[in-house]
XYZ file of C-alpha atoms in Angstrom:
247
model
C -26.967 102.281 5.461
C -28.677 101.618 9.186
C -31.732 98.821 8.283
C -33.730 97.776 11.269
C -36.083 94.748 11.076
C -39.173 94.834 13.290
C -41.039 91.668 14.099
C -44.601 92.289 14.705
C -45.764 89.843 17.522
C -49.315 89.715 19.234
C -50.818 87.190 21.542
C -54.419 87.107 20.095
C -54.886 84.999 16.918
C -58.235 83.592 15.423
C -56.864 80.633 14.535
C -54.198 79.918 16.803
C -53.786 82.123 19.914
C -50.500 82.402 21.398
C -48.499 80.998 18.691
C -45.625 83.527 18.937
C -44.287 81.690 22.178
C -45.576 78.224 21.273
C -42.838 75.659 21.819
C -40.976 74.190 18.514
C -38.072 72.225 18.972
C -37.196 73.376 22.458
C -37.673 77.098 21.687
C -40.432 79.589 21.165
C -41.697 80.113 17.899
C -40.685 84.002 18.156
C -37.064 82.833 19.012
C -36.644 80.951 15.639
C -37.629 84.033 13.929
C -35.608 86.306 15.824
C -32.474 84.256 15.729
C -32.659 83.366 12.209
C -33.452 87.262 11.215
C -30.323 88.142 12.969
C -28.188 86.000 10.431
C -29.108 88.569 7.739
C -26.036 90.706 7.621
C -27.555 93.542 6.234
C -29.667 94.318 9.140
C -28.094 96.513 11.680
C -30.678 95.856 14.423
C -33.708 93.277 15.046
C -36.570 94.129 17.574
C -39.593 92.356 18.291
C -42.752 94.909 18.667
C -45.693 93.540 20.812
C -48.711 94.773 22.894
C -48.417 91.706 25.195
C -46.335 91.317 28.237
C -45.788 87.403 27.924
C -44.394 87.750 24.586
C -42.325 90.755 25.971
C -41.148 88.928 28.606
C -40.083 85.556 26.601
C -38.164 87.836 24.187
C -36.146 89.369 26.938
C -35.693 86.182 28.441
C -33.728 84.585 25.367
C -31.549 88.000 25.179
C -33.688 89.515 22.218
C -34.719 93.078 21.744
C -38.347 93.855 22.499
C -40.732 96.871 22.623
C -43.981 97.138 23.865
C -46.287 98.909 22.261
C -49.988 100.449 22.141
C -52.918 97.805 20.573
C -52.216 98.354 16.949
C -54.749 97.626 13.969
C -52.114 96.013 11.765
C -48.392 94.748 11.723
C -47.615 97.949 9.706
C -49.150 100.241 12.304
C -47.195 98.649 15.267
C -44.033 98.757 13.054
C -44.385 102.363 12.320
C -44.960 103.030 16.118
C -41.684 101.426 16.838
C -39.288 102.909 14.525
C -40.658 106.458 14.602
C -37.861 107.476 17.040
C -35.279 105.023 15.958
C -32.605 106.418 13.611
C -32.589 104.263 10.283
C -33.328 104.622 6.639
C -34.821 101.339 6.007
C -37.169 99.135 7.844
C -37.997 95.609 7.562
C -41.327 93.733 8.186
C -40.695 90.283 9.306
C -43.438 88.048 10.190
C -43.563 86.686 13.274
C -44.990 83.201 12.265
C -42.101 82.288 9.883
C -39.834 80.218 12.260
C -38.019 78.937 9.470
C -37.116 82.158 7.684
C -33.886 82.115 5.486
C -31.718 85.085 6.350
C -30.768 85.298 2.880
C -34.226 85.953 1.857
C -33.915 89.134 4.041
C -30.701 90.212 2.487
C -32.368 89.717 -0.891
C -35.695 91.853 0.157
C -32.963 94.671 1.257
C -30.223 94.683 -1.909
C -32.582 97.083 -4.024
C -32.140 99.820 -1.489
C -28.413 99.460 -1.975
C -28.616 99.218 -5.702
C -31.089 102.084 -6.503
C -31.627 104.906 -4.309
C -34.905 105.658 -5.772
C -36.250 102.489 -4.190
C -39.040 102.999 -1.622
C -40.566 99.668 -1.293
C -39.450 96.060 -1.647
C -41.040 92.720 -1.539
C -40.685 89.178 -2.482
C -41.946 86.576 -5.167
C -41.717 83.096 -5.786
C -42.742 80.917 -8.740
C -46.204 79.026 -8.486
C -45.539 75.258 -9.498
C -48.716 73.806 -8.691
C -52.377 74.300 -9.867
C -54.093 73.957 -6.198
C -51.809 77.195 -5.139
C -52.595 78.958 -7.879
C -56.379 78.618 -7.319
C -56.269 79.267 -3.506
C -57.372 82.940 -2.492
C -55.116 82.319 0.505
C -52.078 82.476 -1.883
C -51.494 85.990 -3.234
C -50.401 86.360 -6.666
C -48.310 88.961 -7.897
C -47.561 90.412 -11.345
C -44.825 92.426 -12.271
C -43.556 94.810 -15.097
C -40.278 94.341 -17.032
C -38.221 96.239 -14.414
C -39.456 94.099 -11.708
C -41.945 96.552 -10.072
C -45.381 95.194 -8.939
C -48.482 96.006 -11.040
C -50.970 94.098 -9.135
C -51.435 91.750 -5.951
C -54.590 89.571 -5.934
C -56.151 86.663 -4.342
C -57.726 85.637 -7.639
C -55.740 83.412 -10.135
C -53.694 85.732 -12.378
C -52.348 86.578 -14.833
C -54.388 84.491 -17.324
C -56.732 82.117 -15.603
C -56.298 78.419 -15.034
C -56.551 77.687 -18.803
C -53.384 79.741 -19.575
C -52.138 78.347 -16.326
C -52.319 74.751 -17.639
C -50.837 75.717 -20.980
C -47.583 76.691 -18.822
C -47.299 80.114 -19.537
C -44.756 80.429 -16.645
C -45.715 83.622 -15.330
C -47.289 82.511 -12.093
C -45.909 83.809 -8.749
C -46.991 83.862 -5.261
C -46.105 86.940 -3.381
C -44.264 86.251 0.093
C -45.407 88.721 2.984
C -41.905 90.330 3.708
C -41.613 93.978 3.077
C -38.829 96.486 3.419
C -39.838 100.125 3.120
C -37.746 103.410 3.217
C -38.829 104.771 6.929
C -40.458 107.849 6.134
C -42.978 105.972 3.371
C -44.201 103.286 5.773
C -44.799 106.291 8.321
C -46.875 107.844 5.196
C -48.443 104.663 4.402
C -50.115 104.075 7.936
C -51.765 107.686 7.780
C -53.154 107.152 4.786
C -56.790 106.189 4.060
C -57.490 102.571 3.014
C -58.046 102.358 -0.562
C -60.471 100.726 -3.050
C -58.510 98.032 -4.392
C -56.947 97.130 -1.080
C -60.360 96.728 0.657
C -61.681 94.385 -2.614
C -58.736 92.300 -2.190
C -58.232 92.419 1.509
C -54.424 93.202 0.674
C -52.975 96.578 2.372
C -49.942 96.431 0.053
C -52.014 97.797 -2.708
C -52.422 101.055 -0.891
C -49.176 101.821 -1.924
C -49.834 100.980 -5.448
C -52.976 103.282 -5.368
C -51.156 105.913 -3.973
C -48.437 105.951 -6.950
C -45.979 104.329 -4.850
C -43.740 101.725 -6.573
C -42.973 98.252 -5.235
C -39.631 96.409 -6.409
C -39.926 93.066 -6.633
C -37.224 90.383 -5.871
C -37.842 86.725 -6.803
C -36.366 84.202 -4.483
C -35.716 80.620 -4.437
C -36.189 80.065 -0.750
C -39.313 78.606 0.497
C -41.756 80.159 3.235
C -43.365 78.478 5.489
C -45.757 80.480 7.903
C -47.547 79.006 11.233
C -51.369 79.957 10.793
C -52.755 76.674 12.134
C -51.559 73.930 14.673
C -51.308 71.791 11.718
C -48.652 74.164 10.115
C -47.133 73.941 13.446
C -46.503 70.007 13.404
C -45.262 70.408 9.693
C -42.649 72.560 10.873
C -41.743 70.602 14.027
C -41.426 67.558 11.420
C -38.961 69.506 8.947
C -36.644 70.613 12.087
C -37.110 67.105 13.342
C -35.213 66.046 10.170
C -32.568 68.920 10.410
C -33.654 70.169 7.043
C -33.328 73.631 8.391
C -30.207 74.914 10.884
C -31.445 76.636 13.839
């Protein structure tokens, strides 16, 4: 199976401009993401998609594969532009601001497509082990059915609310923003209008569910550490200095 990963990267950012090429332990952040991604053996190819010449030049400079795109509203739109003329069955959306991404997370994400030909979209979830994350609207919660398909995503503390969480019902999971799609399904997705729950929650993945597309969900034990602010950057730098992650 030909599986292509695309890392959408932009220079402009409300909270942290230029973070894609900020230095982390002697390498730009996008290089960490790229080099860790290519270690996932289920991937056939990794491409950085950007509309910024600075990012393109950095990727080409370290020997990575980059593609310039027009401006795009979302990362999904940018990926759809890139893969339209690429021969592949499955497309993986890798966030460009996770320099500590574990290659095995990517393999876990892709595995459902090898196990079941009917799978069209997959993503990851992880246990929530503290109350602060459960209540944080920036931590997206996910509820799945008995076959590990997504029922709903929300910024609210679901399922059950705080009281049930404190009772330890053990059903609280965060959604990790890593996706894999059948190529045609992603192309369809970016053509669909935004949907009511998608707009209410501010979560574009709900567009799949509202259009009747099932999302296979894999539980992972690997942490996801994104860089959204300069404080996040310092945290990642300290982790790499301690050698907790090889890169």
